[in-house]
C-alpha cells in the first residue's frame, strides 16, 4: 500500500536551499526508492516557477530520475516525514509537528556532477568569452554594485582583454543601477557580448555553472557590513581563485577552510582589483587546488546522514521516546566553527 512506500515533503524556501537538493534527493532515493517526494520551492526575490525550473535542470544534470518527484504540485496526503532547511545552525533540529530542520551548509560540500571540458567550452562560446580573462561577480548585491564596477574599471585599465560577468542577486535592481552608472553591458547570451567588457546575467540558477568558465570569482554579499556571504564552494569545486569581502555570516566553515587552502582571499572592497590582478604561479595555484579539494572531501557525508535519518522516521524507527536521539544526531552534524553565530 501507499503508506509503506512513504511520502516525504520537502520545503526549500530560498534559492540556496533549492541548489542543495540534488545530492540530498539522490541519497533519499537510494534509501527510500519507492517514496513519493513532494517538494515546494521558493525564494523571496524570484517567482516559484523559476526555482522549480532550476531544480528540474539540476536534477537532470545530475542524472537523477524525476519519477515520483512532485515539484510545487498538488499536495499528496499526509507525509510520513517533513524536511526543511535552516541557514542558522542553532535552528537545526527535529519536532514531531514540523519534522526535520537540517542545517543547509554541510550539503554544500557534497559531490556534484561538474561540467565537462566540452560543456565549459560551450558556455565560453554562448557568452562570447573568447580568449578573455573572465572575472565573475557572483550574487552581487545592489549596494555592492557601484564599488564592484569601480574595481572592475581598475581591472580593465590594467587588462582590456578581460570580461566582467555580473550575476546580481536581484537582476531588475542591477539593470537600473548599471544604467545610472552609465555602464554599457550585454545581457546573458546576447551577441552584443562580442563587443562589451560587461555581461549582466538575468537568468536564475545558473551561477554555479558559470563559475566553471571564469578565471577569478568575486563573491557577492560579503562587502557590505551586514553581508551574509555566498557559497564559495561552487567556484572552489572547479578549482577557481576566489576573492571575497570580509563579511560572511553564512558558510563559515567553507570560508575558513578555503582561505587556509590558499584558494580564497579575503579583502576590503577597495582591494578587489588588486587581488584579482595578482596572478598566482601555476604551481602555487595547483597546490591550493589540491588542498582545497582535500578540505572539501573531508567535509562530505551530510546528504547520506540526513537521508538516513529521514528514512528512519518514514520506517517508524523513531517512536516518541527516541526523538531526543534524532535531535542530538542532527545537532552533532558538522559542529564545525560557526563563526559569528558563537557556536
Short mmCIF file of N, CA and C in Angstrom, two decimals, residues 147-298:
data_model
loop_
_atom_site.label_atom_id
_atom_site.label_comp_id
_atom_site.label_asym_id
_atom_site.label_seq_id
_atom_site.Cartn_x
_atom_site.Cartn_y
_atom_site.Cartn_z
N UNK A 147 30.62 49.89 -6.16
CA UNK A 147 32.02 49.61 -5.82
C UNK A 147 32.61 48.52 -6.70
N UNK A 148 31.79 47.50 -7.00
CA UNK A 148 32.29 46.41 -7.85
C UNK A 148 32.62 46.92 -9.24
N UNK A 149 31.78 47.82 -9.77
CA UNK A 149 32.04 48.39 -11.10
C UNK A 149 33.31 49.26 -11.06
N UNK A 150 33.47 50.07 -10.00
CA UNK A 150 34.68 50.90 -9.88
C UNK A 150 35.92 50.03 -9.88
N UNK A 151 35.88 48.90 -9.16
CA UNK A 151 37.02 47.98 -9.12
C UNK A 151 37.21 47.30 -10.47
N UNK A 152 36.11 46.99 -11.15
CA UNK A 152 36.19 46.37 -12.47
C UNK A 152 36.85 47.31 -13.46
N UNK A 153 36.54 48.61 -13.35
CA UNK A 153 37.17 49.60 -14.23
C UNK A 153 38.68 49.62 -14.02
N UNK A 154 39.11 49.46 -12.77
CA UNK A 154 40.56 49.41 -12.49
C UNK A 154 41.18 48.16 -13.11
N UNK A 155 40.45 47.05 -13.05
CA UNK A 155 40.96 45.81 -13.65
C UNK A 155 41.09 46.00 -15.17
N UNK A 156 40.05 46.58 -15.80
CA UNK A 156 40.06 46.79 -17.25
C UNK A 156 41.15 47.77 -17.68
N UNK A 157 41.46 48.74 -16.82
CA UNK A 157 42.52 49.71 -17.18
C UNK A 157 43.88 49.01 -17.22
N UNK A 158 44.02 47.91 -16.49
CA UNK A 158 45.27 47.14 -16.49
C UNK A 158 45.26 46.09 -17.59
N UNK A 159 44.07 45.56 -17.89
CA UNK A 159 43.99 44.46 -18.85
C UNK A 159 42.66 44.51 -19.60
N UNK A 160 42.67 45.12 -20.81
CA UNK A 160 41.43 45.28 -21.59
C UNK A 160 40.86 43.93 -22.02
N UNK A 161 41.73 42.91 -22.10
CA UNK A 161 41.26 41.60 -22.56
C UNK A 161 40.59 40.83 -21.42
N UNK A 162 39.69 41.52 -20.73
CA UNK A 162 39.00 40.93 -19.58
C UNK A 162 37.49 41.07 -19.79
N UNK A 163 36.78 40.05 -19.42
CA UNK A 163 35.31 40.13 -19.44
C UNK A 163 34.83 40.12 -18.00
N UNK A 164 34.02 41.09 -17.65
CA UNK A 164 33.42 41.15 -16.31
C UNK A 164 32.00 40.60 -16.42
N UNK A 165 31.74 39.46 -15.78
CA UNK A 165 30.39 38.92 -15.77
C UNK A 165 29.78 39.22 -14.42
N UNK A 166 28.60 39.83 -14.44
CA UNK A 166 27.94 40.16 -13.18
C UNK A 166 26.68 39.32 -13.05
N UNK A 167 26.63 38.52 -11.99
CA UNK A 167 25.42 37.77 -11.68
C UNK A 167 24.83 38.44 -10.43
N UNK A 168 23.81 39.30 -10.63
CA UNK A 168 23.30 40.05 -9.48
C UNK A 168 22.29 39.22 -8.68
N UNK A 169 22.17 39.53 -7.40
CA UNK A 169 21.16 38.85 -6.58
C UNK A 169 19.77 39.23 -7.08
N UNK A 170 19.63 40.49 -7.51
CA UNK A 170 18.33 40.97 -7.96
C UNK A 170 18.49 41.67 -9.31
N UNK A 171 18.24 40.93 -10.42
CA UNK A 171 18.52 41.47 -11.76
C UNK A 171 17.87 42.82 -12.06
N UNK A 172 16.60 43.01 -11.68
CA UNK A 172 15.93 44.28 -12.03
C UNK A 172 16.60 45.49 -11.41
N UNK A 173 17.00 45.36 -10.13
CA UNK A 173 17.71 46.47 -9.47
C UNK A 173 19.04 46.73 -10.17
N UNK A 174 19.73 45.65 -10.54
CA UNK A 174 21.05 45.78 -11.15
C UNK A 174 20.97 46.51 -12.50
N UNK A 175 19.92 46.22 -13.27
CA UNK A 175 19.76 46.87 -14.58
C UNK A 175 19.65 48.38 -14.38
N UNK A 176 18.85 48.80 -13.39
CA UNK A 176 18.69 50.23 -13.09
C UNK A 176 20.01 50.85 -12.64
N UNK A 177 20.68 50.16 -11.71
CA UNK A 177 21.93 50.70 -11.16
C UNK A 177 22.99 50.87 -12.24
N UNK A 178 23.14 49.86 -13.12
CA UNK A 178 24.14 49.96 -14.18
C UNK A 178 23.80 51.08 -15.15
N UNK A 179 22.51 51.28 -15.39
CA UNK A 179 22.06 52.39 -16.26
C UNK A 179 22.50 53.71 -15.62
N UNK A 180 22.24 53.85 -14.31
CA UNK A 180 22.62 55.08 -13.59
C UNK A 180 24.12 55.31 -13.63
N UNK A 181 24.89 54.22 -13.60
CA UNK A 181 26.36 54.34 -13.60
C UNK A 181 26.90 54.54 -15.02
N UNK A 182 26.01 54.43 -16.01
CA UNK A 182 26.45 54.60 -17.40
C UNK A 182 27.31 53.46 -17.92
N UNK A 183 27.09 52.27 -17.38
CA UNK A 183 27.87 51.11 -17.81
C UNK A 183 27.14 50.40 -18.95
N UNK A 184 27.81 50.28 -20.09
CA UNK A 184 27.22 49.55 -21.22
C UNK A 184 27.46 48.07 -21.03
N UNK A 185 26.40 47.27 -21.05
CA UNK A 185 26.62 45.84 -20.85
C UNK A 185 25.70 45.03 -21.75
N UNK A 186 26.14 43.83 -22.05
CA UNK A 186 25.31 42.88 -22.79
C UNK A 186 24.50 42.07 -21.78
N UNK A 187 23.33 41.58 -22.21
CA UNK A 187 22.53 40.74 -21.32
C UNK A 187 22.67 39.28 -21.72
N UNK A 188 23.01 38.44 -20.74
CA UNK A 188 23.03 36.98 -20.94
C UNK A 188 23.79 36.61 -22.22
N UNK A 189 23.11 35.85 -23.13
CA UNK A 189 23.81 35.35 -24.33
C UNK A 189 23.67 36.26 -25.54
N UNK A 190 23.30 37.52 -25.32
CA UNK A 190 23.11 38.43 -26.45
C UNK A 190 24.42 38.62 -27.20
N UNK A 191 24.32 38.73 -28.54
CA UNK A 191 25.55 38.85 -29.35
C UNK A 191 26.26 40.18 -29.11
N UNK A 192 25.59 41.12 -28.42
CA UNK A 192 26.27 42.36 -28.03
C UNK A 192 27.48 42.04 -27.15
N UNK A 193 27.47 40.84 -26.57
CA UNK A 193 28.58 40.43 -25.70
C UNK A 193 29.92 40.36 -26.42
N UNK A 194 29.86 40.29 -27.76
CA UNK A 194 31.12 40.28 -28.53
C UNK A 194 31.90 41.56 -28.30
N UNK A 195 31.18 42.68 -28.12
CA UNK A 195 31.83 43.99 -28.12
C UNK A 195 31.84 44.68 -26.76
N UNK A 196 31.32 44.04 -25.71
CA UNK A 196 31.30 44.73 -24.42
C UNK A 196 32.22 44.02 -23.44
N UNK A 197 32.71 44.80 -22.49
CA UNK A 197 33.53 44.21 -21.43
C UNK A 197 32.67 43.69 -20.29
N UNK A 198 31.39 44.10 -20.28
CA UNK A 198 30.49 43.68 -19.20
C UNK A 198 29.35 42.83 -19.74
N UNK A 199 29.06 41.75 -19.05
CA UNK A 199 27.86 40.96 -19.34
C UNK A 199 27.07 40.83 -18.05
N UNK A 200 25.77 41.18 -18.11
CA UNK A 200 24.91 41.05 -16.94
C UNK A 200 24.04 39.81 -17.13
N UNK A 201 24.03 38.95 -16.12
CA UNK A 201 23.24 37.72 -16.19
C UNK A 201 21.91 37.93 -15.49
N UNK A 202 20.82 37.76 -16.24
CA UNK A 202 19.50 37.93 -15.64
C UNK A 202 18.81 36.59 -15.39
N UNK A 203 19.39 35.50 -15.93
CA UNK A 203 18.82 34.16 -15.71
C UNK A 203 18.99 33.75 -14.26
N UNK A 204 18.10 32.90 -13.79
CA UNK A 204 18.13 32.43 -12.40
C UNK A 204 18.74 31.03 -12.33
N UNK A 205 19.57 30.79 -11.30
CA UNK A 205 20.01 29.42 -11.02
C UNK A 205 21.15 28.90 -11.87
N UNK A 206 21.85 29.80 -12.59
CA UNK A 206 22.94 29.34 -13.47
C UNK A 206 24.33 29.68 -12.93
N UNK A 207 24.37 30.37 -11.80
CA UNK A 207 25.65 30.86 -11.27
C UNK A 207 26.66 29.74 -11.07
N UNK A 208 26.23 28.62 -10.47
CA UNK A 208 27.20 27.55 -10.18
C UNK A 208 27.84 27.02 -11.47
N UNK A 209 27.08 27.01 -12.59
CA UNK A 209 27.65 26.55 -13.85
C UNK A 209 28.61 27.59 -14.44
N UNK A 210 28.25 28.87 -14.29
CA UNK A 210 29.08 29.93 -14.88
C UNK A 210 30.46 30.00 -14.21
N UNK A 211 30.54 29.65 -12.94
CA UNK A 211 31.86 29.65 -12.28
C UNK A 211 32.86 28.79 -13.05
N UNK A 212 32.35 27.75 -13.72
CA UNK A 212 33.25 26.83 -14.44
C UNK A 212 34.02 27.55 -15.54
N UNK A 213 33.48 28.66 -16.05
CA UNK A 213 34.08 29.33 -17.19
C UNK A 213 34.88 30.58 -16.79
N UNK A 214 34.99 30.84 -15.49
CA UNK A 214 35.70 32.07 -15.09
C UNK A 214 37.15 31.77 -14.70
N UNK A 215 37.92 32.84 -14.57
CA UNK A 215 39.29 32.71 -14.06
C UNK A 215 39.34 33.06 -12.59
N UNK A 216 38.60 34.10 -12.22
CA UNK A 216 38.54 34.51 -10.81
C UNK A 216 37.08 34.77 -10.44
N UNK A 217 36.66 34.27 -9.29
CA UNK A 217 35.30 34.51 -8.80
C UNK A 217 35.36 35.53 -7.68
N UNK A 218 34.50 36.54 -7.75
CA UNK A 218 34.38 37.51 -6.66
C UNK A 218 33.02 37.25 -6.01
N UNK A 219 33.03 36.95 -4.70
CA UNK A 219 31.80 36.55 -4.03
C UNK A 219 31.02 37.77 -3.54
N UNK A 220 29.77 37.88 -4.01
CA UNK A 220 28.93 38.98 -3.56
C UNK A 220 28.39 38.76 -2.16
N UNK A 221 27.73 39.77 -1.65
CA UNK A 221 27.12 39.75 -0.32
C UNK A 221 28.17 39.53 0.78
N UNK A 222 29.39 40.00 0.51
CA UNK A 222 30.45 39.86 1.51
C UNK A 222 31.16 41.20 1.76
N UNK A 223 30.76 42.24 0.99
CA UNK A 223 31.49 43.51 1.10
C UNK A 223 30.75 44.56 1.93
N UNK A 224 29.42 44.45 2.06
CA UNK A 224 28.75 45.42 2.92
C UNK A 224 28.81 44.89 4.36
N UNK A 225 28.71 45.79 5.32
CA UNK A 225 28.94 45.42 6.73
C UNK A 225 28.01 44.29 7.18
N UNK A 226 26.81 44.20 6.57
CA UNK A 226 25.86 43.18 7.02
C UNK A 226 25.80 42.00 6.06
N UNK A 227 26.92 41.72 5.39
CA UNK A 227 26.94 40.64 4.39
C UNK A 227 26.65 39.26 4.97
N UNK A 228 25.86 38.49 4.23
CA UNK A 228 25.56 37.12 4.65
C UNK A 228 26.54 36.14 4.04
N UNK A 229 27.07 36.47 2.87
CA UNK A 229 28.05 35.59 2.24
C UNK A 229 27.41 34.62 1.27
N UNK A 230 28.04 34.46 0.13
CA UNK A 230 27.59 33.49 -0.86
C UNK A 230 28.33 32.18 -0.65
N UNK A 231 27.94 31.15 -1.40
CA UNK A 231 28.54 29.82 -1.25
C UNK A 231 29.85 29.75 -2.04
N UNK A 232 31.00 29.78 -1.37
CA UNK A 232 32.30 29.79 -2.08
C UNK A 232 32.70 28.41 -2.57
N UNK A 233 31.93 27.38 -2.18
CA UNK A 233 32.29 26.02 -2.62
C UNK A 233 31.98 25.83 -4.10
N UNK A 234 31.03 26.60 -4.64
CA UNK A 234 30.69 26.44 -6.06
C UNK A 234 31.89 26.74 -6.95
N UNK A 235 32.57 27.88 -6.81
CA UNK A 235 33.78 28.07 -7.61
C UNK A 235 34.93 27.16 -7.18
N UNK A 236 34.99 26.85 -5.89
CA UNK A 236 36.09 26.01 -5.39
C UNK A 236 36.06 24.61 -5.99
N UNK A 237 34.86 24.08 -6.25
CA UNK A 237 34.76 22.74 -6.85
C UNK A 237 35.41 22.72 -8.23
N UNK A 238 35.45 23.90 -8.89
CA UNK A 238 36.13 24.00 -10.19
C UNK A 238 37.58 24.48 -10.05
N UNK A 239 38.05 24.59 -8.80
CA UNK A 239 39.44 24.99 -8.58
C UNK A 239 39.73 26.43 -8.93
N UNK A 240 38.71 27.30 -8.85
CA UNK A 240 38.90 28.70 -9.24
C UNK A 240 39.43 29.55 -8.10
N UNK A 241 40.24 30.56 -8.43
CA UNK A 241 40.66 31.53 -7.43
C UNK A 241 39.43 32.33 -6.99
N UNK A 242 39.35 32.60 -5.69
CA UNK A 242 38.16 33.25 -5.14
C UNK A 242 38.58 34.49 -4.34
N UNK A 243 37.92 35.61 -4.64
CA UNK A 243 38.15 36.83 -3.87
C UNK A 243 36.84 37.15 -3.15
N UNK A 244 36.93 37.38 -1.86
CA UNK A 244 35.72 37.64 -1.09
C UNK A 244 35.93 38.84 -0.17
N UNK A 245 34.84 39.44 0.24
CA UNK A 245 34.91 40.53 1.20
C UNK A 245 35.07 39.99 2.62
N UNK A 246 35.15 40.90 3.58
CA UNK A 246 35.42 40.48 4.97
C UNK A 246 34.19 39.95 5.72
N UNK A 247 32.98 40.12 5.16
CA UNK A 247 31.78 39.80 5.93
C UNK A 247 30.98 38.65 5.34
N UNK A 248 30.86 37.57 6.10
CA UNK A 248 30.01 36.47 5.65
C UNK A 248 29.59 35.69 6.88
N UNK A 249 28.32 35.83 7.23
CA UNK A 249 27.84 35.12 8.41
C UNK A 249 27.54 33.66 8.09
N UNK A 250 27.27 33.38 6.80
CA UNK A 250 26.96 32.00 6.41
C UNK A 250 28.22 31.33 5.88
N UNK A 251 28.17 30.02 5.74
CA UNK A 251 29.28 29.26 5.12
C UNK A 251 30.61 29.46 5.83
N UNK A 252 30.57 29.68 7.15
CA UNK A 252 31.82 29.98 7.87
C UNK A 252 32.86 28.87 7.70
N UNK A 253 32.43 27.64 7.86
CA UNK A 253 33.38 26.51 7.76
C UNK A 253 34.06 26.51 6.40
N UNK A 254 33.27 26.76 5.35
CA UNK A 254 33.81 26.76 3.99
C UNK A 254 34.79 27.91 3.79
N UNK A 255 34.42 29.11 4.22
CA UNK A 255 35.32 30.26 4.04
C UNK A 255 36.66 30.02 4.74
N UNK A 256 36.60 29.51 5.97
CA UNK A 256 37.85 29.31 6.72
C UNK A 256 38.73 28.25 6.08
N UNK A 257 38.12 27.12 5.71
CA UNK A 257 38.91 26.03 5.10
C UNK A 257 39.51 26.43 3.77
N UNK A 258 38.74 27.18 2.97
CA UNK A 258 39.24 27.58 1.64
C UNK A 258 40.31 28.66 1.76
N UNK A 259 40.16 29.52 2.76
CA UNK A 259 41.19 30.55 2.98
C UNK A 259 42.50 29.87 3.38
N UNK A 260 42.38 28.89 4.25
CA UNK A 260 43.56 28.14 4.68
C UNK A 260 44.24 27.43 3.51
N UNK A 261 43.44 26.96 2.55
CA UNK A 261 44.00 26.25 1.39
C UNK A 261 44.76 27.19 0.47
N UNK A 262 44.48 28.50 0.58
CA UNK A 262 45.13 29.47 -0.30
C UNK A 262 44.31 29.80 -1.54
N UNK A 263 43.22 29.08 -1.78
CA UNK A 263 42.41 29.31 -2.98
C UNK A 263 41.55 30.57 -2.82
N UNK A 264 41.20 30.90 -1.59
CA UNK A 264 40.32 32.03 -1.33
C UNK A 264 41.08 33.13 -0.59
N UNK A 265 40.84 34.36 -1.03
CA UNK A 265 41.49 35.50 -0.39
C UNK A 265 40.42 36.50 0.02
N UNK A 266 40.51 36.96 1.26
CA UNK A 266 39.52 37.89 1.79
C UNK A 266 40.11 39.31 1.82
N UNK A 267 39.42 40.28 1.19
CA UNK A 267 39.94 41.66 1.10
C UNK A 267 38.83 42.67 1.35
N UNK A 268 39.22 43.91 1.64
CA UNK A 268 38.25 45.00 1.70
C UNK A 268 37.87 45.37 0.27
N UNK A 269 36.71 46.03 0.11
CA UNK A 269 36.17 46.28 -1.23
C UNK A 269 37.14 47.07 -2.12
N UNK A 270 37.93 47.98 -1.52
CA UNK A 270 38.82 48.80 -2.37
C UNK A 270 40.03 48.00 -2.88
N UNK A 271 40.18 46.76 -2.40
CA UNK A 271 41.32 45.93 -2.86
C UNK A 271 40.91 44.80 -3.79
N UNK A 272 39.67 44.82 -4.28
CA UNK A 272 39.24 43.74 -5.18
C UNK A 272 40.14 43.68 -6.42
N UNK A 273 40.35 44.83 -7.07
CA UNK A 273 41.14 44.84 -8.32
C UNK A 273 42.54 44.31 -8.07
N UNK A 274 43.14 44.78 -6.99
CA UNK A 274 44.49 44.34 -6.63
C UNK A 274 44.54 42.81 -6.50
N UNK A 275 43.57 42.24 -5.77
CA UNK A 275 43.55 40.79 -5.54
C UNK A 275 43.30 40.02 -6.84
N UNK A 276 42.39 40.54 -7.67
CA UNK A 276 42.07 39.85 -8.94
C UNK A 276 43.29 39.85 -9.86
N UNK A 277 44.02 40.97 -9.91
CA UNK A 277 45.15 41.10 -10.85
C UNK A 277 46.40 40.35 -10.38
N UNK A 278 46.41 40.00 -9.09
CA UNK A 278 47.56 39.29 -8.54
C UNK A 278 47.56 37.86 -9.04
N UNK A 279 48.36 37.57 -10.05
CA UNK A 279 48.30 36.22 -10.59
C UNK A 279 49.16 35.26 -9.79
N UNK A 280 48.55 34.13 -9.42
CA UNK A 280 49.27 33.09 -8.71
C UNK A 280 50.12 32.34 -9.73
N UNK A 281 51.26 31.80 -9.30
CA UNK A 281 52.03 30.95 -10.21
C UNK A 281 51.23 29.67 -10.44
N UNK A 282 51.40 29.02 -11.61
CA UNK A 282 50.68 27.76 -11.85
C UNK A 282 50.93 26.73 -10.74
N UNK A 283 52.17 26.68 -10.21
CA UNK A 283 52.48 25.72 -9.14
C UNK A 283 51.72 26.09 -7.87
N UNK A 284 51.72 27.39 -7.55
CA UNK A 284 51.02 27.85 -6.35
C UNK A 284 49.54 27.54 -6.43
N UNK A 285 48.94 27.78 -7.61
CA UNK A 285 47.53 27.52 -7.80
C UNK A 285 47.23 26.03 -7.66
N UNK A 286 48.10 25.20 -8.27
CA UNK A 286 47.89 23.74 -8.21
C UNK A 286 47.92 23.25 -6.76
N UNK A 287 48.84 23.80 -5.96
CA UNK A 287 48.94 23.42 -4.54
C UNK A 287 47.66 23.81 -3.80
N UNK A 288 47.18 25.03 -4.04
CA UNK A 288 45.95 25.49 -3.39
C UNK A 288 44.76 24.64 -3.80
N UNK A 289 44.69 24.30 -5.09
CA UNK A 289 43.58 23.48 -5.59
C UNK A 289 43.57 22.12 -4.90
N UNK A 290 44.75 21.54 -4.73
CA UNK A 290 44.86 20.22 -4.11
C UNK A 290 44.40 20.30 -2.64
N UNK A 291 44.89 21.32 -1.94
CA UNK A 291 44.49 21.48 -0.53
C UNK A 291 42.99 21.72 -0.39
N UNK A 292 42.45 22.55 -1.29
CA UNK A 292 41.02 22.85 -1.24
C UNK A 292 40.19 21.58 -1.48
N UNK A 293 40.62 20.78 -2.47
CA UNK A 293 39.89 19.54 -2.79
C UNK A 293 39.91 18.59 -1.60
N UNK A 294 41.05 18.51 -0.91
CA UNK A 294 41.16 17.63 0.26
C UNK A 294 40.25 18.13 1.39
N UNK A 295 40.24 19.44 1.60
CA UNK A 295 39.38 20.03 2.63
C UNK A 295 37.91 19.73 2.33
N UNK A 296 37.49 19.94 1.07
CA UNK A 296 36.08 19.71 0.70
C UNK A 296 35.71 18.25 0.94
N UNK A 297 36.58 17.34 0.50
CA UNK A 297 36.32 15.90 0.66
C UNK A 297 36.16 15.53 2.13
N UNK A 298 36.97 16.16 2.98
CA UNK A 298 36.95 15.82 4.42
C UNK A 298 35.62 16.21 5.07
#
